[in-house]
């Protein structure tokens, strides 16, 4: 019998014995309260160990502190925490707080490893916490919201996140998870309100600074985003936390075309936490932009071996394609589909990455169908860009431009300075013979980041060359 199913057994055994159950609960609550008081006393007592420092917390305690405070956790510590809570819950299956911790640990482990097998386990644990925990259970509600964000199910994330905020309005991590939900739904005002609340409740927390950096990036405030993430990395405590912020800094540097700085950030993140596979994929991205393709391929392959993300498979496939290695590219695209199917079987939404794959390397009409459905359910900026490009690939350029404009026009919510989005808009405008705007947006793409894609950056340069220089108007007369 697994740990989650044990709860149902215990609940069946206690039917008909409600008085005995209530008495047992009172004893349990008293024991927990006593342990909490004792824990507080132990913390307050002076350390009587001569000049030696107090013992450092163990891996499970470190991971528990991370997952309950919105901080990235180290993979070995997460494994220790999961083992510890599973063992505890086999003996204490009605401990709702521990179920919430276990669920949050599964979410973080799944996010770090891209292993969809974590999602059903996380959901079971968190829903069990709702059954066995207190009536107002913000930890479990927040965990369910974080799980939904990880699955790219933003409407569900909004529902659970808003419930968590209602249960505990001053719990900053509940507002933090809503930032992800509102971003995926294209609710830019909601993102602003949630970030304001986070910064009001935890203005000096490195994790809050990292969230602010992500929001500022989406608004196009690149300098502010870079400053925020730099401060967060400098103030981070544990290596896993610092490495996560260094990886974020690397992404920001790459997006503005600074290959060397991006590579330095990614390499430092990997030195700080060798399990930071997002940084390893980022290293591949930067190395490819620097022309160091053999090293780039090795970095991508190493990242995918430990974190089989469909996004990394798409990037690696396009790198192979740019090198004329079509068969190797097709292998990666097939693996992407396989991994996406596995993730969707575990409750994730992979329609965005599948739509992007189909638009450029498969069936553009199928991409439009996927992405229209996605837009109807969760109309974020990423989906607007992908749907616009898929429509362009089917020849529906007038409608394509509407979505490309949503993705790139700050007044419409598309404030992020993305070279890929600008490229997409420029190519659509070129097809529509709007040569002035096309020339402007293609130049913008190459100005933002001349190395934004091993396939599309050369295409942008060729398109600009075809457009040539704008005609010179003669004097009036």
JSON list of N, CA and C in Angstrom, two decimals, residues 325-380:
[
{"chain": "A", "resi": 325, "resn": "UNK", "atom": "N", "xyz": [22.33, 18.81, -40.38]},
{"chain": "A", "resi": 325, "resn": "UNK", "atom": "CA", "xyz": [22.19, 17.44, -39.87]},
{"chain": "A", "resi": 325, "resn": "UNK", "atom": "C", "xyz": [20.70, 17.14, -39.70]},
{"chain": "A", "resi": 326, "resn": "UNK", "atom": "N", "xyz": [20.03, 16.99, -40.83]},
{"chain": "A", "resi": 326, "resn": "UNK", "atom": "CA", "xyz": [18.58, 16.84, -40.81]},
{"chain": "A", "resi": 326, "resn": "UNK", "atom": "C", "xyz": [18.10, 15.60, -40.10]},
{"chain": "A", "resi": 327, "resn": "UNK", "atom": "N", "xyz": [18.81, 14.47, -40.27]},
{"chain": "A", "resi": 327, "resn": "UNK", "atom": "CA", "xyz": [18.38, 13.24, -39.63]},
{"chain": "A", "resi": 327, "resn": "UNK", "atom": "C", "xyz": [18.47, 13.35, -38.10]},
{"chain": "A", "resi": 328, "resn": "UNK", "atom": "N", "xyz": [19.56, 13.93, -37.61]},
{"chain": "A", "resi": 328, "resn": "UNK", "atom": "CA", "xyz": [19.70, 14.12, -36.17]},
{"chain": "A", "resi": 328, "resn": "UNK", "atom": "C", "xyz": [18.63, 15.06, -35.64]},
{"chain": "A", "resi": 329, "resn": "UNK", "atom": "N", "xyz": [18.28, 16.07, -36.42]},
{"chain": "A", "resi": 329, "resn": "UNK", "atom": "CA", "xyz": [17.22, 16.99, -36.01]},
{"chain": "A", "resi": 329, "resn": "UNK", "atom": "C", "xyz": [15.90, 16.25, -35.89]},
{"chain": "A", "resi": 330, "resn": "UNK", "atom": "N", "xyz": [15.59, 15.40, -36.88]},
{"chain": "A", "resi": 330, "resn": "UNK", "atom": "CA", "xyz": [14.32, 14.67, -36.84]},
{"chain": "A", "resi": 330, "resn": "UNK", "atom": "C", "xyz": [14.25, 13.74, -35.63]},
{"chain": "A", "resi": 331, "resn": "UNK", "atom": "N", "xyz": [15.37, 13.17, -35.26]},
{"chain": "A", "resi": 331, "resn": "UNK", "atom": "CA", "xyz": [15.40, 12.32, -34.05]},
{"chain": "A", "resi": 331, "resn": "UNK", "atom": "C", "xyz": [14.99, 13.14, -32.83]},
{"chain": "A", "resi": 332, "resn": "UNK", "atom": "N", "xyz": [15.53, 14.35, -32.71]},
{"chain": "A", "resi": 332, "resn": "UNK", "atom": "CA", "xyz": [15.19, 15.19, -31.56]},
{"chain": "A", "resi": 332, "resn": "UNK", "atom": "C", "xyz": [13.72, 15.59, -31.60]},
{"chain": "A", "resi": 333, "resn": "UNK", "atom": "N", "xyz": [13.19, 15.90, -32.78]},
{"chain": "A", "resi": 333, "resn": "UNK", "atom": "CA", "xyz": [11.79, 16.29, -32.87]},
{"chain": "A", "resi": 333, "resn": "UNK", "atom": "C", "xyz": [10.88, 15.12, -32.49]},
{"chain": "A", "resi": 334, "resn": "UNK", "atom": "N", "xyz": [11.28, 13.90, -32.88]},
{"chain": "A", "resi": 334, "resn": "UNK", "atom": "CA", "xyz": [10.49, 12.72, -32.49]},
{"chain": "A", "resi": 334, "resn": "UNK", "atom": "C", "xyz": [10.55, 12.52, -30.98]},
{"chain": "A", "resi": 335, "resn": "UNK", "atom": "N", "xyz": [11.73, 12.73, -30.40]},
{"chain": "A", "resi": 335, "resn": "UNK", "atom": "CA", "xyz": [11.87, 12.60, -28.95]},
{"chain": "A", "resi": 335, "resn": "UNK", "atom": "C", "xyz": [11.03, 13.66, -28.24]},
{"chain": "A", "resi": 336, "resn": "UNK", "atom": "N", "xyz": [10.99, 14.85, -28.82]},
{"chain": "A", "resi": 336, "resn": "UNK", "atom": "CA", "xyz": [10.16, 15.92, -28.24]},
{"chain": "A", "resi": 336, "resn": "UNK", "atom": "C", "xyz": [8.70, 15.46, -28.16]},
{"chain": "A", "resi": 337, "resn": "UNK", "atom": "N", "xyz": [8.20, 14.92, -29.26]},
{"chain": "A", "resi": 337, "resn": "UNK", "atom": "CA", "xyz": [6.80, 14.47, -29.25]},
{"chain": "A", "resi": 337, "resn": "UNK", "atom": "C", "xyz": [6.58, 13.37, -28.21]},
{"chain": "A", "resi": 338, "resn": "UNK", "atom": "N", "xyz": [7.53, 12.48, -28.11]},
{"chain": "A", "resi": 338, "resn": "UNK", "atom": "CA", "xyz": [7.40, 11.39, -27.13]},
{"chain": "A", "resi": 338, "resn": "UNK", "atom": "C", "xyz": [7.39, 11.95, -25.70]},
{"chain": "A", "resi": 339, "resn": "UNK", "atom": "N", "xyz": [8.29, 12.87, -25.42]},
{"chain": "A", "resi": 339, "resn": "UNK", "atom": "CA", "xyz": [8.35, 13.45, -24.08]},
{"chain": "A", "resi": 339, "resn": "UNK", "atom": "C", "xyz": [7.10, 14.27, -23.78]},
{"chain": "A", "resi": 340, "resn": "UNK", "atom": "N", "xyz": [6.61, 14.99, -24.79]},
{"chain": "A", "resi": 340, "resn": "UNK", "atom": "CA", "xyz": [5.40, 15.78, -24.59]},
{"chain": "A", "resi": 340, "resn": "UNK", "atom": "C", "xyz": [4.21, 14.88, -24.31]},
{"chain": "A", "resi": 341, "resn": "UNK", "atom": "N", "xyz": [4.12, 13.75, -25.01]},
{"chain": "A", "resi": 341, "resn": "UNK", "atom": "CA", "xyz": [3.03, 12.81, -24.74]},
{"chain": "A", "resi": 341, "resn": "UNK", "atom": "C", "xyz": [3.09, 12.30, -23.31]},
{"chain": "A", "resi": 342, "resn": "UNK", "atom": "N", "xyz": [4.30, 11.98, -22.85]},
{"chain": "A", "resi": 342, "resn": "UNK", "atom": "CA", "xyz": [4.45, 11.51, -21.47]},
{"chain": "A", "resi": 342, "resn": "UNK", "atom": "C", "xyz": [4.06, 12.58, -20.46]},
{"chain": "A", "resi": 343, "resn": "UNK", "atom": "N", "xyz": [4.45, 13.82, -20.73]},
{"chain": "A", "resi": 343, "resn": "UNK", "atom": "CA", "xyz": [4.10, 14.91, -19.82]},
{"chain": "A", "resi": 343, "resn": "UNK", "atom": "C", "xyz": [2.60, 15.15, -19.80]},
{"chain": "A", "resi": 344, "resn": "UNK", "atom": "N", "xyz": [1.97, 15.08, -20.97]},
{"chain": "A", "resi": 344, "resn": "UNK", "atom": "CA", "xyz": [0.52, 15.31, -21.02]},
{"chain": "A", "resi": 344, "resn": "UNK", "atom": "C", "xyz": [-0.24, 14.17, -20.35]},
{"chain": "A", "resi": 345, "resn": "UNK", "atom": "N", "xyz": [0.29, 12.96, -20.42]},
{"chain": "A", "resi": 345, "resn": "UNK", "atom": "CA", "xyz": [-0.33, 11.84, -19.71]},
{"chain": "A", "resi": 345, "resn": "UNK", "atom": "C", "xyz": [-0.30, 12.07, -18.20]},
{"chain": "A", "resi": 346, "resn": "UNK", "atom": "N", "xyz": [0.69, 12.85, -17.74]},
{"chain": "A", "resi": 346, "resn": "UNK", "atom": "CA", "xyz": [0.80, 13.17, -16.32]},
{"chain": "A", "resi": 346, "resn": "UNK", "atom": "C", "xyz": [0.08, 14.47, -15.96]},
{"chain": "A", "resi": 347, "resn": "UNK", "atom": "N", "xyz": [-0.69, 15.02, -16.90]},
{"chain": "A", "resi": 347, "resn": "UNK", "atom": "CA", "xyz": [-1.50, 16.19, -16.59]},
{"chain": "A", "resi": 347, "resn": "UNK", "atom": "C", "xyz": [-0.93, 17.51, -17.04]},
{"chain": "A", "resi": 348, "resn": "UNK", "atom": "N", "xyz": [0.20, 17.51, -17.75]},
{"chain": "A", "resi": 348, "resn": "UNK", "atom": "CA", "xyz": [0.80, 18.77, -18.20]},
{"chain": "A", "resi": 348, "resn": "UNK", "atom": "C", "xyz": [0.18, 19.20, -19.52]},
{"chain": "A", "resi": 349, "resn": "UNK", "atom": "N", "xyz": [0.30, 20.48, -19.82]},
{"chain": "A", "resi": 349, "resn": "UNK", "atom": "CA", "xyz": [-0.17, 21.04, -21.08]},
{"chain": "A", "resi": 349, "resn": "UNK", "atom": "C", "xyz": [1.05, 21.38, -21.93]},
{"chain": "A", "resi": 350, "resn": "UNK", "atom": "N", "xyz": [1.29, 20.60, -22.98]},
{"chain": "A", "resi": 350, "resn": "UNK", "atom": "CA", "xyz": [2.45, 20.81, -23.84]},
{"chain": "A", "resi": 350, "resn": "UNK", "atom": "C", "xyz": [2.04, 21.32, -25.22]},
{"chain": "A", "resi": 351, "resn": "UNK", "atom": "N", "xyz": [0.83, 21.89, -25.32]},
{"chain": "A", "resi": 351, "resn": "UNK", "atom": "CA", "xyz": [0.33, 22.32, -26.63]},
{"chain": "A", "resi": 351, "resn": "UNK", "atom": "C", "xyz": [1.16, 23.46, -27.22]},
{"chain": "A", "resi": 352, "resn": "UNK", "atom": "N", "xyz": [1.72, 24.31, -26.38]},
{"chain": "A", "resi": 352, "resn": "UNK", "atom": "CA", "xyz": [2.52, 25.43, -26.90]},
{"chain": "A", "resi": 352, "resn": "UNK", "atom": "C", "xyz": [3.76, 24.92, -27.62]},
{"chain": "A", "resi": 353, "resn": "UNK", "atom": "N", "xyz": [4.54, 24.06, -26.97]},
{"chain": "A", "resi": 353, "resn": "UNK", "atom": "CA", "xyz": [5.77, 23.60, -27.60]},
{"chain": "A", "resi": 353, "resn": "UNK", "atom": "C", "xyz": [5.45, 22.70, -28.80]},
{"chain": "A", "resi": 354, "resn": "UNK", "atom": "N", "xyz": [4.38, 21.91, -28.73]},
{"chain": "A", "resi": 354, "resn": "UNK", "atom": "CA", "xyz": [3.99, 21.09, -29.87]},
{"chain": "A", "resi": 354, "resn": "UNK", "atom": "C", "xyz": [3.52, 21.97, -31.03]},
{"chain": "A", "resi": 355, "resn": "UNK", "atom": "N", "xyz": [2.82, 23.05, -30.73]},
{"chain": "A", "resi": 355, "resn": "UNK", "atom": "CA", "xyz": [2.41, 23.97, -31.77]},
{"chain": "A", "resi": 355, "resn": "UNK", "atom": "C", "xyz": [3.59, 24.63, -32.44]},
{"chain": "A", "resi": 356, "resn": "UNK", "atom": "N", "xyz": [4.58, 25.03, -31.65]},
{"chain": "A", "resi": 356, "resn": "UNK", "atom": "CA", "xyz": [5.79, 25.63, -32.23]},
{"chain": "A", "resi": 356, "resn": "UNK", "atom": "C", "xyz": [6.53, 24.62, -33.11]},
{"chain": "A", "resi": 357, "resn": "UNK", "atom": "N", "xyz": [6.59, 23.37, -32.66]},
{"chain": "A", "resi": 357, "resn": "UNK", "atom": "CA", "xyz": [7.24, 22.33, -33.45]},
{"chain": "A", "resi": 357, "resn": "UNK", "atom": "C", "xyz": [6.51, 22.12, -34.78]},
{"chain": "A", "resi": 358, "resn": "UNK", "atom": "N", "xyz": [5.18, 21.99, -34.71]},
{"chain": "A", "resi": 358, "resn": "UNK", "atom": "CA", "xyz": [4.41, 21.76, -35.92]},
{"chain": "A", "resi": 358, "resn": "UNK", "atom": "C", "xyz": [4.50, 22.92, -36.90]},
{"chain": "A", "resi": 359, "resn": "UNK", "atom": "N", "xyz": [4.51, 24.15, -36.37]},
{"chain": "A", "resi": 359, "resn": "UNK", "atom": "CA", "xyz": [4.54, 25.33, -37.25]},
{"chain": "A", "resi": 359, "resn": "UNK", "atom": "C", "xyz": [5.78, 25.33, -38.13]},
{"chain": "A", "resi": 360, "resn": "UNK", "atom": "N", "xyz": [6.92, 24.96, -37.56]},
{"chain": "A", "resi": 360, "resn": "UNK", "atom": "CA", "xyz": [8.18, 25.06, -38.30]},
{"chain": "A", "resi": 360, "resn": "UNK", "atom": "C", "xyz": [8.70, 23.73, -38.84]},
{"chain": "A", "resi": 361, "resn": "UNK", "atom": "N", "xyz": [8.30, 22.62, -38.22]},
{"chain": "A", "resi": 361, "resn": "UNK", "atom": "CA", "xyz": [8.93, 21.34, -38.58]},
{"chain": "A", "resi": 361, "resn": "UNK", "atom": "C", "xyz": [7.90, 20.22, -38.76]},
{"chain": "A", "resi": 362, "resn": "UNK", "atom": "N", "xyz": [6.63, 20.59, -38.92]},
{"chain": "A", "resi": 362, "resn": "UNK", "atom": "CA", "xyz": [5.62, 19.57, -39.05]},
{"chain": "A", "resi": 362, "resn": "UNK", "atom": "C", "xyz": [4.46, 20.05, -39.89]},
{"chain": "A", "resi": 363, "resn": "UNK", "atom": "N", "xyz": [3.28, 20.07, -39.30]},
{"chain": "A", "resi": 363, "resn": "UNK", "atom": "CA", "xyz": [2.05, 20.42, -39.98]},
{"chain": "A", "resi": 363, "resn": "UNK", "atom": "C", "xyz": [1.55, 21.77, -39.46]},
{"chain": "A", "resi": 364, "resn": "UNK", "atom": "N", "xyz": [1.76, 22.86, -40.20]},
{"chain": "A", "resi": 364, "resn": "UNK", "atom": "CA", "xyz": [1.33, 24.18, -39.70]},
{"chain": "A", "resi": 364, "resn": "UNK", "atom": "C", "xyz": [-0.17, 24.27, -39.43]},
{"chain": "A", "resi": 365, "resn": "UNK", "atom": "N", "xyz": [-0.99, 23.58, -40.22]},
{"chain": "A", "resi": 365, "resn": "UNK", "atom": "CA", "xyz": [-2.43, 23.61, -39.96]},
{"chain": "A", "resi": 365, "resn": "UNK", "atom": "C", "xyz": [-2.76, 22.98, -38.62]},
{"chain": "A", "resi": 366, "resn": "UNK", "atom": "N", "xyz": [-2.07, 21.89, -38.29]},
{"chain": "A", "resi": 366, "resn": "UNK", "atom": "CA", "xyz": [-2.26, 21.27, -36.98]},
{"chain": "A", "resi": 366, "resn": "UNK", "atom": "C", "xyz": [-1.79, 22.21, -35.87]},
{"chain": "A", "resi": 367, "resn": "UNK", "atom": "N", "xyz": [-0.71, 22.96, -36.14]},
{"chain": "A", "resi": 367, "resn": "UNK", "atom": "CA", "xyz": [-0.23, 23.94, -35.16]},
{"chain": "A", "resi": 367, "resn": "UNK", "atom": "C", "xyz": [-1.28, 25.00, -34.89]},
{"chain": "A", "resi": 368, "resn": "UNK", "atom": "N", "xyz": [-1.92, 25.50, -35.95]},
{"chain": "A", "resi": 368, "resn": "UNK", "atom": "CA", "xyz": [-2.97, 26.52, -35.77]},
{"chain": "A", "resi": 368, "resn": "UNK", "atom": "C", "xyz": [-4.09, 25.96, -34.92]},
{"chain": "A", "resi": 369, "resn": "UNK", "atom": "N", "xyz": [-4.51, 24.74, -35.20]},
{"chain": "A", "resi": 369, "resn": "UNK", "atom": "CA", "xyz": [-5.61, 24.14, -34.43]},
{"chain": "A", "resi": 369, "resn": "UNK", "atom": "C", "xyz": [-5.23, 24.02, -32.96]},
{"chain": "A", "resi": 370, "resn": "UNK", "atom": "N", "xyz": [-4.04, 23.53, -32.68]},
{"chain": "A", "resi": 370, "resn": "UNK", "atom": "CA", "xyz": [-3.57, 23.39, -31.29]},
{"chain": "A", "resi": 370, "resn": "UNK", "atom": "C", "xyz": [-3.57, 24.75, -30.59]},
{"chain": "A", "resi": 371, "resn": "UNK", "atom": "N", "xyz": [-2.98, 25.73, -31.29]},
{"chain": "A", "resi": 371, "resn": "UNK", "atom": "CA", "xyz": [-2.72, 27.01, -30.64]},
{"chain": "A", "resi": 371, "resn": "UNK", "atom": "C", "xyz": [-3.97, 27.87, -30.54]},
{"chain": "A", "resi": 372, "resn": "UNK", "atom": "N", "xyz": [-4.94, 27.68, -31.42]},
{"chain": "A", "resi": 372, "resn": "UNK", "atom": "CA", "xyz": [-6.22, 28.37, -31.24]},
{"chain": "A", "resi": 372, "resn": "UNK", "atom": "C", "xyz": [-6.89, 27.90, -29.95]},
{"chain": "A", "resi": 373, "resn": "UNK", "atom": "N", "xyz": [-6.86, 26.61, -29.74]},
{"chain": "A", "resi": 373, "resn": "UNK", "atom": "CA", "xyz": [-7.45, 26.06, -28.51]},
{"chain": "A", "resi": 373, "resn": "UNK", "atom": "C", "xyz": [-6.71, 26.60, -27.29]},
{"chain": "A", "resi": 374, "resn": "UNK", "atom": "N", "xyz": [-5.39, 26.63, -27.40]},
{"chain": "A", "resi": 374, "resn": "UNK", "atom": "CA", "xyz": [-4.58, 27.13, -26.28]},
{"chain": "A", "resi": 374, "resn": "UNK", "atom": "C", "xyz": [-4.88, 28.60, -26.01]},
{"chain": "A", "resi": 375, "resn": "UNK", "atom": "N", "xyz": [-5.01, 29.38, -27.07]},
{"chain": "A", "resi": 375, "resn": "UNK", "atom": "CA", "xyz": [-5.31, 30.81, -26.92]},
{"chain": "A", "resi": 375, "resn": "UNK", "atom": "C", "xyz": [-6.67, 31.00, -26.26]},
{"chain": "A", "resi": 376, "resn": "UNK", "atom": "N", "xyz": [-7.63, 30.20, -26.62]},
{"chain": "A", "resi": 376, "resn": "UNK", "atom": "CA", "xyz": [-8.95, 30.31, -26.01]},
{"chain": "A", "resi": 376, "resn": "UNK", "atom": "C", "xyz": [-8.94, 29.99, -24.53]},
{"chain": "A", "resi": 377, "resn": "UNK", "atom": "N", "xyz": [-8.02, 29.14, -24.11]},
{"chain": "A", "resi": 377, "resn": "UNK", "atom": "CA", "xyz": [-7.98, 28.72, -22.70]},
{"chain": "A", "resi": 377, "resn": "UNK", "atom": "C", "xyz": [-7.05, 29.58, -21.87]},
{"chain": "A", "resi": 378, "resn": "UNK", "atom": "N", "xyz": [-5.92, 29.94, -22.42]},
{"chain": "A", "resi": 378, "resn": "UNK", "atom": "CA", "xyz": [-4.93, 30.71, -21.65]},
{"chain": "A", "resi": 378, "resn": "UNK", "atom": "C", "xyz": [-4.14, 31.61, -22.60]},
{"chain": "A", "resi": 379, "resn": "UNK", "atom": "N", "xyz": [-4.64, 32.82, -22.82]},
{"chain": "A", "resi": 379, "resn": "UNK", "atom": "CA", "xyz": [-4.11, 33.72, -23.86]},
{"chain": "A", "resi": 379, "resn": "UNK", "atom": "C", "xyz": [-2.90, 34.53, -23.40]},
{"chain": "A", "resi": 380, "resn": "UNK", "atom": "N", "xyz": [-1.79, 33.87, -23.16]},
{"chain": "A", "resi": 380, "resn": "UNK", "atom": "CA", "xyz": [-0.57, 34.57, -22.79]},
{"chain": "A", "resi": 380, "resn": "UNK", "atom": "C", "xyz": [0.20, 35.07, -24.00]}
]
